[in-house]
């Protein structure tokens, strides 16, 4: 700093250097001299970058926030949660209650400490340690009505009235893409929306999904088949795809993955949305195509069509693959004599494993998820969101930047949760649960699920 | 403007290779890493490499060629790029001899690190043949980490570690901490000296 005069330190800050331009920043990063001519401390490396690399670095530096993101003011940090009107309240009410509880508890703790703790240093200490949130939290409900094509303008309207810092949770039974796209355009984080139809992208940034939903089941089926020693290299696949949102996502997950393995395209038959997959049609397809494996992304294939493949005169394929998500509990209706060749994608912990863990997750009412017997799916789905929020708020402190929030979550430790074997992020990772089992049904009328794969197949 | 993630990672890779590993004089007082000689029992597990091929870890490691092992993951932006810059620089220094050393990176994020992710990672670092990146089941990866006294229960509590297998006798030089290229090269030459 200044000249070594022996007087008291000057109250003036050192003269500010001129703002960096692209050129002076590049020169400084290379040579270590700032625009005022001051030489940087040698601890700061001198980066001898070429022009194109330097341009990447500088554009990255420019992308970093210099002001707080929208959705925060001196008193409040605002969140919203999106609910779509294709759902009945029993599908989302508990989710909303749990989120409200979380917000209330956090605010109560903050209020309590603000009112009770007088000593500002102690208060500061409590903030730094994450015991107090730096702002009161608020949560709005953004209810979307009508067709998904109309959601975007509804979202923009909500956002115009009340810019929020992030969307948290939310539930939809149909599309999620309009919300996803809205978040991308507004650089608005969206944490763990409950949807089976996440947008699959390797570069989109703002939505963190619990998993890839149906896509992940399709992907897993392809990975499984690719690893089956008894499935020939040039094996033939008959894929039957219902033209519904579910069927198409399962189909795409399978097809993309199978292609990436360099395998021959499956022979794909589409079932129109109003059509029913009849036993005759399936039997005929199997007879004429003689596939080594049949992949069925259709929720009308059971109980009749698949079970009829063991009828006399039909040579059943070596393997049949179906989705537990799409069939729901119908997969329990597989006949005994077809269970040996039928493989089911199962993207969650198996019920028996989960049961064992219920006490661990909910018994000691961790962080306010205080629920009695029979823990609902909704509570299990909300659990990781609350974990992530607690941690993120604690670590974000007063740095109310959306990109920072996403960075914190990306760099967080893996999550132990009831529903999935493991949820984890990492820089750039956007789908937390990466797993899906392949299971088969055991024998009998109340069959067990038998694991045929690890949680993740490569 | 948002920079796509792969560009950011590329950036980290470039910066590290270019800058962070200057050749510091390797004076004894200057050494910041911990060195020890250990014996490990390589577990008999089958892992999967960046080409999706199954590989038996024992056959890969128990070889006449010097082997180096580290633990990284594909989307890591902290110490993995530094460790990997060490690998790349070693490959460059050895140049034509680079096939004489077998570099193995084992993922500590086996859920996310598919062959595709690992292949892209190697490409980003301009890895030459002779550097393999391995994934597998969580259970197998845990077994491997434990066998090397390198168990990392969560990738976010990752630490820098290089293990060099001495071709003669099969002991391992355990190097804990970040090293400059020169230090890494010296350790390699020392461990593999005839
Ligand atoms: C890509 C990586 C990096 C970039 C883009 C970067 C950029 C910068 C810039 C622009 C400044 C000047 C700030 C100003 O004039 O207001 C600075 C200062 C500084 N940086 Fe870095 N830096 C990087 C990495 C590092 C690393 C790895 C270290 C040390 C471990 C470091 C240590 C410092 C120090 C000590 C200063 C203050 C220098 C002084 O004022 O004398 N930086 N850095």
XYZ file of C-alpha atoms and ligand atoms in Angstrom:
695
model
C 0.000 0.000 0.000
C 1.026 3.583 0.566
C 4.368 5.073 1.533
C 5.676 4.020 4.917
C 4.853 7.153 6.888
C 4.793 6.440 10.578
C 1.478 8.193 11.274
C -1.832 6.502 12.043
C -3.321 4.467 9.202
C -5.255 6.616 6.793
C -9.062 6.252 7.015
C -9.211 6.601 3.229
C -9.421 3.397 1.228
C -6.550 2.956 -1.232
C -7.226 4.634 -4.571
C -9.429 2.346 -6.622
C -7.888 1.028 -9.795
C -9.798 1.767 -13.007
C -12.401 -0.862 -13.837
C -10.978 -3.737 -15.861
C -11.736 -3.926 -19.564
C -11.389 -7.223 -21.418
C -7.972 -6.079 -22.591
C -6.641 -4.801 -19.282
C -7.962 -7.879 -17.490
C -6.261 -10.158 -19.994
C -3.038 -8.190 -19.644
C -3.282 -8.335 -15.857
C -4.004 -12.070 -15.757
C -0.990 -12.660 -17.994
C 1.434 -10.143 -16.573
C 0.202 -9.507 -13.032
C -0.059 -5.741 -13.352
C -3.425 -4.063 -12.800
C -4.681 -1.049 -14.820
C -3.270 1.384 -12.253
C 0.176 -0.118 -12.719
C 0.206 -1.940 -9.396
C 1.899 -5.332 -9.427
C -0.152 -8.208 -8.021
C 1.015 -10.236 -5.110
C 3.022 -13.211 -6.391
C 0.528 -15.595 -4.770
C -1.844 -14.796 -7.617
C -0.642 -16.973 -10.506
C 0.221 -15.385 -13.841
C -1.844 -17.272 -16.377
C -0.080 -17.370 -19.748
C -3.219 -18.139 -21.711
C -3.705 -17.942 -25.435
C -6.345 -15.580 -26.758
C -9.133 -18.111 -27.182
C -8.608 -19.621 -23.743
C -8.434 -16.139 -22.266
C -11.718 -15.251 -23.947
C -13.378 -18.287 -22.347
C -12.020 -17.340 -18.941
C -13.152 -13.735 -19.214
C -16.621 -14.604 -20.425
C -16.896 -16.998 -17.509
C -15.849 -14.277 -15.067
C -18.477 -11.993 -16.575
C -21.157 -14.613 -16.005
C -20.633 -14.440 -12.247
C -23.193 -12.396 -10.340
C -22.192 -9.060 -8.900
C -25.602 -8.179 -7.417
C -28.065 -10.178 -5.354
C -30.454 -12.184 -7.463
C -34.140 -11.229 -7.598
C -36.368 -12.597 -4.862
C -34.570 -11.220 -1.858
C -34.871 -7.907 -0.039
C -33.712 -6.639 3.324
C -36.297 -8.711 5.182
C -37.428 -11.671 3.085
C -36.153 -14.486 0.926
C -38.979 -15.542 -1.379
C -39.772 -18.963 -2.732
C -42.696 -20.352 -4.685
C -43.953 -23.809 -5.459
C -45.765 -24.785 -8.647
C -48.863 -26.991 -8.614
C -50.781 -27.910 -11.768
C -54.528 -28.390 -11.850
C -54.528 -31.888 -13.342
C -54.031 -33.108 -9.768
C -56.480 -33.561 -6.962
C -55.513 -31.868 -3.693
C -54.735 -35.190 -1.998
C -51.787 -35.536 -4.368
C -50.159 -32.266 -3.323
C -51.683 -31.204 -0.009
C -49.223 -33.061 2.141
C -46.310 -31.781 0.077
C -47.496 -28.218 0.639
C -48.024 -28.831 4.341
C -44.523 -30.150 4.724
C -43.053 -27.182 2.890
C -45.121 -24.742 4.939
C -43.952 -26.482 8.090
C -40.378 -26.171 7.030
C -40.742 -22.456 6.321
C -42.583 -21.867 9.584
C -40.066 -23.768 11.686
C -37.151 -21.950 10.120
C -38.800 -18.580 10.674
C -39.761 -19.442 14.224
C -36.194 -20.294 15.051
C -34.995 -17.071 13.483
C -37.627 -15.031 15.360
C -36.819 -16.719 18.591
C -33.144 -15.973 18.341
C -33.759 -12.439 17.159
C -36.018 -11.738 20.103
C -34.165 -13.601 22.793
C -30.547 -13.031 21.964
C -29.530 -9.481 22.702
C -25.786 -9.701 22.291
C -25.061 -8.854 18.641
C -21.864 -10.899 18.659
C -23.653 -14.000 19.850
C -26.355 -13.372 17.277
C -23.758 -13.063 14.560
C -22.180 -16.287 15.758
C -25.513 -18.081 15.531
C -25.986 -16.783 12.009
C -22.543 -17.817 10.899
C -23.104 -21.291 12.300
C -26.322 -21.547 10.342
C -28.643 -21.609 13.338
C -30.481 -18.559 12.071
C -31.516 -17.828 8.514
C -30.357 -14.447 7.293
C -33.837 -13.556 6.066
C -37.386 -14.578 6.829
C -38.563 -17.113 4.301
C -41.821 -16.937 2.394
C -43.510 -19.487 0.180
C -46.136 -18.705 -2.447
C -48.252 -21.210 -4.293
C -48.264 -20.819 -8.018
C -51.286 -22.776 -9.224
C -51.263 -23.405 -12.981
C -54.564 -23.938 -14.734
C -55.511 -25.458 -18.061
C -53.334 -26.842 -20.833
C -49.526 -26.925 -20.439
C -49.187 -24.603 -23.462
C -50.818 -21.864 -21.417
C -48.611 -22.276 -18.336
C -45.782 -20.122 -19.540
C -47.806 -16.932 -19.546
C -49.301 -17.789 -16.158
C -45.803 -18.332 -14.778
C -44.552 -15.056 -16.227
C -47.504 -13.287 -14.644
C -46.835 -14.772 -11.194
C -43.167 -13.931 -11.539
C -43.874 -10.372 -12.593
C -46.059 -9.866 -9.535
C -43.643 -11.552 -7.190
C -40.125 -12.349 -8.330
C -38.940 -15.257 -6.220
C -35.412 -16.443 -5.523
C -36.140 -20.061 -6.430
C -38.921 -22.535 -7.007
C -38.957 -25.353 -4.499
C -40.705 -28.686 -4.919
C -43.965 -28.509 -6.819
C -46.071 -31.268 -8.304
C -47.466 -31.980 -11.732
C -49.011 -35.066 -13.246
C -48.533 -33.988 -16.848
C -45.726 -32.058 -18.473
C -42.944 -30.220 -16.695
C -41.250 -28.732 -19.743
C -43.069 -25.365 -19.669
C -41.885 -24.802 -16.102
C -38.394 -26.041 -16.924
C -38.126 -23.666 -19.887
C -39.479 -20.771 -17.862
C -36.776 -21.398 -15.245
C -34.024 -21.593 -17.850
C -35.051 -18.269 -19.398
C -35.309 -16.496 -16.074
C -32.223 -18.138 -14.566
C -34.477 -19.298 -11.772
C -33.413 -22.359 -9.766
C -36.064 -25.027 -9.354
C -35.321 -27.636 -6.715
C -36.717 -31.164 -6.833
C -40.060 -30.761 -8.614
C -42.126 -33.935 -8.340
C -42.677 -34.980 -11.912
C -42.271 -38.176 -13.894
C -41.504 -36.113 -16.982
C -38.322 -34.171 -16.335
C -36.631 -32.498 -19.270
C -33.590 -34.546 -20.224
C -30.672 -32.297 -21.087
C -26.928 -32.384 -20.554
C -26.539 -28.636 -20.586
C -29.626 -27.071 -19.011
C -28.830 -25.644 -15.660
C -31.550 -24.376 -13.405
C -33.746 -27.347 -12.533
C -32.454 -30.033 -10.189
C -34.564 -33.153 -10.588
C -34.884 -36.059 -8.176
C -34.239 -38.401 -11.131
C -34.772 -38.754 -14.862
C -38.206 -40.277 -14.209
C -39.486 -42.662 -16.860
C -36.500 -41.922 -19.058
C -34.273 -43.503 -16.430
C -36.264 -46.730 -16.493
C -35.893 -46.929 -20.273
C -32.181 -46.178 -19.997
C -31.764 -48.874 -17.357
C -33.556 -51.475 -19.466
C -31.096 -50.810 -22.299
C -28.073 -50.950 -19.998
C -29.313 -54.198 -18.512
C -29.892 -55.869 -21.857
C -26.524 -54.647 -23.099
C -24.848 -56.436 -20.179
C -26.810 -59.712 -20.523
C -24.366 -62.414 -21.557
C -27.209 -64.428 -23.076
C -28.455 -61.593 -25.248
C -26.661 -61.978 -28.604
C -24.617 -59.068 -30.036
C -26.917 -58.880 -33.016
C -29.956 -59.771 -30.910
C -33.291 -58.551 -32.118
C -35.555 -56.391 -30.003
C -39.255 -55.855 -30.463
C -40.215 -52.650 -28.669
C -43.850 -51.830 -28.126
C -44.494 -48.241 -27.200
C -47.729 -46.633 -26.182
C -48.001 -43.151 -27.605
C -48.542 -41.530 -24.254
C -46.216 -39.264 -22.332
C -45.062 -42.232 -20.248
C -44.575 -44.607 -23.160
C -42.625 -42.094 -25.180
C -40.252 -41.214 -22.352
C -39.556 -44.865 -21.628
C -39.049 -45.465 -25.330
C -36.671 -42.524 -25.689
C -34.606 -43.531 -22.687
C -34.190 -47.000 -24.112
C -33.567 -45.929 -27.693
C -31.000 -43.216 -26.886
C -29.036 -45.533 -24.631
C -29.206 -48.494 -26.990
C -27.998 -46.314 -29.856
C -25.103 -45.017 -27.799
C -23.981 -48.636 -27.380
C -23.844 -48.824 -31.168
C -26.547 -51.498 -31.251
C -29.054 -52.111 -34.038
C -32.291 -50.139 -33.748
C -35.134 -52.029 -32.065
C -38.122 -52.930 -34.209
C -40.628 -50.501 -32.739
C -44.397 -50.757 -32.818
C -46.457 -47.799 -31.681
C -49.777 -48.213 -29.924
C -52.072 -45.233 -30.378
C -53.253 -43.678 -27.159
C -56.834 -44.916 -27.393
C -55.848 -48.422 -28.536
C -55.521 -51.508 -26.360
C -52.667 -53.987 -26.785
C -54.573 -57.182 -27.465
C -53.145 -60.642 -26.765
C -53.642 -61.535 -30.458
C -51.665 -58.550 -31.667
C -48.773 -59.194 -29.303
C -48.737 -62.915 -30.122
C -48.682 -62.167 -33.834
C -45.850 -59.680 -33.483
C -43.798 -62.175 -31.503
C -44.514 -64.923 -34.050
C -43.586 -62.857 -37.077
C -40.642 -60.917 -35.646
C -39.133 -63.723 -33.546
C -37.371 -61.237 -31.260
C -34.772 -62.222 -28.662
C -36.269 -59.682 -26.305
C -39.578 -57.856 -26.142
C -39.612 -54.471 -24.458
C -43.140 -53.367 -23.619
C -43.773 -49.757 -22.641
C -47.507 -50.130 -22.322
C -49.830 -50.176 -19.329
C -52.530 -52.213 -21.089
C -50.220 -55.180 -21.727
C -51.227 -56.763 -18.426
C -52.882 -58.891 -17.354
C -53.857 -60.390 -20.751
C -51.336 -59.706 -23.512
C -48.102 -60.648 -21.772
C -49.573 -63.614 -19.930
C -50.864 -65.065 -23.175
C -47.317 -65.375 -24.552
C -46.996 -68.707 -22.793
C -50.030 -70.116 -24.597
C -49.405 -73.243 -26.675
C -48.146 -72.585 -30.191
C -46.239 -69.423 -29.274
C -42.506 -69.421 -28.839
C -41.999 -66.842 -26.094
C -38.952 -64.572 -26.337
C -35.945 -64.998 -24.050
C -36.695 -61.840 -22.204
C -39.570 -59.466 -21.689
C -38.938 -56.067 -20.120
C -41.638 -53.879 -18.585
C -41.746 -50.760 -16.423
C -43.015 -50.825 -12.853
C -43.610 -47.095 -12.987
C -45.917 -47.316 -15.965
C -47.676 -50.569 -15.026
C -47.997 -49.504 -11.425
C -49.083 -52.480 -9.334
C -50.363 -54.328 -12.379
C -47.009 -56.037 -12.759
C -48.015 -58.193 -9.825
C -50.478 -59.867 -12.178
C -47.811 -61.618 -14.212
C -48.585 -65.327 -14.392
C -46.238 -67.648 -12.563
C -45.047 -69.304 -15.750
C -43.876 -66.067 -17.378
C -42.152 -64.540 -14.380
C -38.846 -66.242 -15.165
C -38.417 -64.390 -18.410
C -39.971 -61.075 -17.384
C -37.774 -58.283 -16.073
C -39.187 -55.186 -14.428
C -37.512 -51.788 -14.139
C -37.877 -50.541 -10.573
C -36.453 -47.056 -9.954
C -36.804 -46.944 -6.180
C -35.681 -48.857 -3.143
C -37.584 -52.120 -2.948
C -40.500 -52.005 -0.487
C -38.838 -54.483 1.842
C -35.616 -52.430 1.988
C -37.526 -49.232 2.447
C -39.606 -50.660 5.268
C -36.445 -51.429 7.193
C -35.326 -47.841 6.850
C -38.546 -46.104 7.754
C -37.688 -45.899 11.417
C -34.259 -44.571 10.511
C -35.655 -41.792 8.374
C -38.903 -40.945 10.058
C -38.828 -42.592 13.464
C -36.787 -39.885 15.074
C -38.711 -37.207 13.195
C -35.668 -35.739 11.501
C -35.968 -32.022 10.903
C -39.679 -31.720 11.467
C -40.934 -34.390 9.109
C -43.050 -35.624 11.949
C -45.393 -38.165 10.557
C -47.138 -41.011 12.190
C -47.593 -44.521 10.908
C -47.791 -45.192 7.204
C -45.489 -42.656 5.704
C -46.882 -41.368 2.469
C -45.074 -41.318 -0.823
C -45.433 -37.566 -0.808
C -43.556 -37.280 2.483
C -40.822 -39.525 1.148
C -40.547 -37.417 -1.967
C -40.435 -34.193 0.008
C -37.777 -35.442 2.414
C -34.730 -34.838 0.191
C -35.935 -31.355 -0.726
C -36.092 -30.315 2.897
C -32.665 -31.782 3.557
C -31.213 -29.890 0.638
C -32.904 -26.634 1.603
C -31.726 -26.788 5.184
C -28.178 -27.326 4.114
C -28.259 -24.769 1.328
C -29.693 -21.994 3.499
C -27.099 -22.684 6.123
C -24.235 -22.564 3.668
C -25.452 -19.767 1.446
C -25.388 -17.353 4.408
C -25.912 -13.826 3.079
C -24.738 -14.587 -0.422
C -28.083 -14.433 -2.162
C -26.959 -15.419 -5.622
C -28.879 -18.073 -7.469
C -25.800 -19.512 -9.120
C -24.183 -19.758 -5.737
C -27.189 -21.659 -4.411
C -26.837 -24.137 -7.266
C -23.091 -24.407 -6.659
C -23.659 -25.173 -2.993
C -26.129 -27.902 -3.800
C -23.854 -29.318 -6.492
C -21.019 -29.534 -4.018
C -23.142 -31.009 -1.236
C -22.588 -34.433 0.226
C -24.652 -37.339 -1.004
C -28.130 -37.612 0.451
C -29.387 -40.564 2.398
C -33.093 -40.739 1.604
C -35.965 -43.175 2.052
C -36.982 -43.552 -1.571
C -33.702 -44.061 -3.413
C -30.497 -45.909 -2.646
C -28.579 -42.680 -2.971
C -29.075 -39.174 -4.237
C -26.069 -37.170 -5.245
C -25.012 -34.217 -7.269
C -21.693 -32.917 -8.445
C -20.806 -29.923 -10.561
C -23.156 -29.910 -13.544
C -25.129 -32.964 -12.400
C -28.860 -32.342 -12.525
C -30.572 -35.671 -11.765
C -29.918 -36.784 -8.219
C -30.977 -40.413 -8.144
C -29.060 -42.304 -10.797
C -30.329 -45.775 -10.052
C -32.991 -48.229 -11.068
C -33.143 -51.911 -10.242
C -34.108 -54.667 -12.585
C -36.302 -57.063 -10.614
C -38.268 -60.232 -11.157
C -41.296 -61.562 -9.348
C -40.859 -64.559 -7.083
C -43.406 -67.355 -7.047
C -46.845 -67.380 -5.475
C -49.778 -65.074 -5.091
C -47.945 -62.491 -2.981
C -44.611 -62.604 -4.768
C -41.450 -60.990 -3.533
C -39.436 -58.677 -5.728
C -36.089 -60.268 -6.522
C -33.191 -58.003 -7.511
C -31.531 -58.947 -10.779
C -29.146 -56.012 -10.956
C -27.269 -53.471 -8.925
C -28.797 -50.096 -8.240
C -26.775 -48.639 -11.104
C -25.874 -50.579 -14.254
C -23.124 -49.330 -16.586
C -24.319 -15.165 -20.069
C -24.014 -18.730 -18.845
C -21.019 -20.812 -19.690
C -21.975 -24.414 -20.354
C -20.564 -26.768 -17.796
C -18.325 -28.663 -20.191
C -16.664 -25.400 -21.155
C -16.064 -24.536 -17.532
C -14.475 -27.896 -16.983
C -12.390 -27.493 -20.090
C -11.278 -24.202 -18.692
C -10.253 -25.739 -15.420
C -8.360 -28.389 -17.320
C -6.516 -25.840 -19.438
C -5.622 -23.628 -16.506
C -4.314 -26.503 -14.490
C -2.216 -28.012 -17.210
C -0.762 -24.669 -18.143
C -0.184 -23.148 -14.793
C -0.699 -24.780 -11.491
C 2.102 -27.249 -11.647
C 5.235 -25.193 -12.091
C 8.497 -27.049 -11.808
C 9.493 -26.147 -8.322
C 12.944 -27.075 -7.120
C 12.415 -30.288 -5.181
C 14.241 -29.360 -2.052
C 13.587 -31.600 0.874
C 12.226 -28.774 2.989
C 9.828 -27.871 0.227
C 8.045 -31.190 -0.006
C 4.390 -30.806 0.887
C 3.194 -34.343 0.346
C 3.579 -37.459 2.454
C 5.417 -40.470 1.102
C 5.331 -44.024 2.399
C 5.875 -47.516 1.055
C 2.989 -49.943 1.521
C 1.771 -53.369 0.535
C -1.784 -53.760 -0.654
C -3.887 -56.757 -1.598
C -5.633 -55.808 -4.793
C -9.181 -57.170 -4.518
C -10.506 -59.446 -7.234
C -13.187 -57.237 -8.735
C -14.308 -56.622 -12.282
C -14.658 -52.954 -13.168
C -15.695 -51.173 -16.347
C -13.458 -48.851 -18.334
C -14.201 -45.792 -20.463
C -14.947 -48.006 -23.463
C -17.563 -49.949 -21.527
C -15.260 -52.990 -21.426
C -15.098 -55.183 -18.355
C -11.640 -55.293 -16.839
C -10.333 -57.407 -14.044
C -8.545 -55.087 -11.664
C -5.964 -57.667 -10.593
C -4.835 -58.368 -14.135
C -4.613 -54.675 -14.841
C -2.580 -53.831 -11.753
C -0.392 -56.866 -11.230
C 1.758 -56.145 -14.224
C 5.425 -55.789 -15.148
C 4.760 -52.271 -16.279
C 4.764 -49.555 -13.623
C 1.236 -48.697 -12.571
C -0.111 -45.525 -10.992
C -3.545 -45.363 -9.373
C -5.571 -42.355 -8.302
C -9.190 -41.743 -7.265
C -11.168 -39.072 -9.088
C -14.590 -38.461 -10.621
C -15.845 -37.166 -13.908
C -17.552 -33.919 -12.906
C -15.055 -32.957 -10.224
C -13.733 -29.401 -10.351
C -11.540 -29.377 -7.270
C -8.569 -31.686 -6.803
C -9.277 -34.193 -9.591
C -8.263 -31.796 -12.350
C -5.037 -31.197 -10.445
C -4.382 -34.923 -10.083
C -5.249 -35.453 -13.734
C -2.984 -32.614 -14.812
C -0.270 -34.619 -13.052
C -1.137 -37.655 -15.185
C -1.172 -35.658 -18.410
C 2.097 -33.964 -17.661
C 3.663 -37.302 -16.805
C 2.448 -38.738 -20.103
C 3.899 -35.733 -21.917
C 7.228 -35.965 -20.145
C 7.533 -39.653 -20.844
C 6.397 -39.000 -24.402
C 7.290 -42.070 -26.450
C 7.747 -43.970 -23.219
C 4.239 -43.119 -22.067
C 3.108 -46.628 -22.903
C 5.584 -47.933 -20.376
C 3.484 -46.660 -17.523
C -0.104 -47.644 -16.890
C -2.193 -44.844 -15.443
C -5.399 -45.850 -13.720
C -8.040 -43.500 -12.404
C -10.783 -45.097 -10.330
C -14.025 -43.218 -9.887
C -15.349 -42.280 -6.497
C -18.697 -41.329 -8.071
C -19.675 -44.647 -9.615
C -23.369 -43.749 -9.908
C -22.708 -40.882 -12.271
C -19.492 -42.012 -13.925
C -20.666 -44.071 -16.849
C -18.238 -45.038 -19.603
C -19.503 -42.031 -21.548
C -18.737 -39.575 -18.752
C -15.300 -41.119 -18.232
C -14.440 -41.071 -21.907
C -15.328 -37.404 -22.149
C -13.228 -36.683 -19.095
C -10.160 -38.334 -20.613
C -10.718 -36.504 -23.864
C -10.936 -33.182 -22.060
C -7.524 -33.837 -20.549
C -6.116 -35.016 -23.872
C -5.196 -38.313 -22.273
C -3.047 -40.594 -24.380
C -3.593 -44.339 -24.542
C -2.321 -45.965 -21.388
C -4.583 -43.975 -19.072
C -7.753 -45.827 -18.118
C -10.671 -44.587 -16.066
C -12.670 -47.246 -14.215
C -16.149 -47.393 -12.771
C -18.202 -50.208 -11.255
C -20.765 -51.028 -8.655
C -20.714 -48.958 -5.484
C -19.868 -52.104 -3.500
C -16.859 -52.950 -5.692
C -15.589 -49.392 -5.689
C -15.855 -49.309 -1.897
C -13.893 -52.560 -1.729
C -11.153 -51.127 -3.905
C -10.921 -47.901 -1.920
C -10.710 -49.860 1.314
C -8.031 -52.165 -0.037
C -5.847 -49.141 -0.761
C -6.589 -47.535 2.580
C -8.273 -44.809 0.580
C -11.891 -45.180 1.569
C -13.814 -42.029 0.707
C -17.420 -42.418 1.865
C -18.490 -39.282 0.052
C -16.844 -37.753 -2.978
C -17.092 -34.316 -1.407
C -14.571 -35.333 1.241
C -12.035 -36.288 -1.366
C -8.271 -36.022 -0.806
C -5.311 -36.127 -3.191
C -3.592 -39.478 -3.404
C -1.338 -41.182 -5.940
C -0.220 -44.783 -5.601
C 2.722 -46.014 -7.648
C 3.229 -49.740 -7.907
C 6.860 -50.732 -8.031
C 7.258 -53.316 -10.774
C 9.985 -54.964 -8.769
C 8.454 -56.682 -5.751
C 5.020 -55.185 -6.135
C 5.125 -52.737 -3.228
C 3.351 -49.446 -3.578
C 4.642 -45.938 -3.029
C 1.846 -43.984 -1.427
C 1.955 -40.255 -2.136
C -0.517 -38.220 -0.141
C -0.899 -34.580 -1.169
C -0.569 -32.467 -4.276
C 2.714 -32.576 -6.153
C 4.365 -30.553 -8.857
C 5.036 -32.294 -12.136
C 8.695 -32.457 -11.295
C 8.061 -34.067 -7.928
C 5.646 -36.524 -9.480
C 8.150 -37.405 -12.194
C 10.913 -37.875 -9.637
C 8.748 -40.148 -7.543
C 7.872 -42.128 -10.625
C 11.526 -42.529 -11.625
C 12.483 -43.470 -8.086
C 9.736 -46.054 -7.738
C 10.441 -47.657 -11.074
C 14.248 -47.555 -10.994
C 15.750 -50.878 -11.911
C -8.634 -18.805 -12.896
C -8.195 -18.532 -11.709
C -8.033 -17.125 -11.181
C -8.508 -15.942 -11.673
C -9.350 -15.707 -12.909
C -8.074 -14.915 -10.768
C -8.360 -13.559 -10.957
C -7.893 -12.556 -10.152
C -8.079 -11.139 -10.368
C -8.850 -10.555 -11.520
C -7.472 -10.484 -9.380
C -7.377 -8.987 -9.207
C -8.550 -8.410 -8.491
C -8.562 -6.906 -8.540
O -7.659 -6.309 -9.144
O -9.503 -6.341 -7.998
C -6.893 -11.473 -8.494
C -6.175 -11.177 -7.348
C -5.593 -12.132 -6.539
N -5.623 -13.498 -6.706
Fe -6.457 -14.461 -8.240
N -7.360 -15.473 -9.758
C -7.308 -16.824 -9.976
C -6.659 -17.775 -9.209
C -5.959 -17.475 -8.068
C -5.252 -18.466 -7.281
C -5.189 -19.960 -7.608
C -4.695 -17.809 -6.244
C -3.869 -18.323 -5.106
C -3.933 -19.531 -4.645
C -5.059 -16.419 -6.373
C -4.679 -15.417 -5.497
C -4.913 -14.079 -5.697
C -4.405 -13.036 -4.802
C -3.578 -13.237 -3.534
C -4.831 -11.826 -5.340
C -4.543 -10.422 -4.786
C -3.340 -9.904 -5.501
C -3.025 -8.491 -5.091
O -3.961 -7.681 -4.931
O -1.821 -8.183 -4.951
N -5.824 -16.262 -7.486
N -7.161 -12.730 -8.987
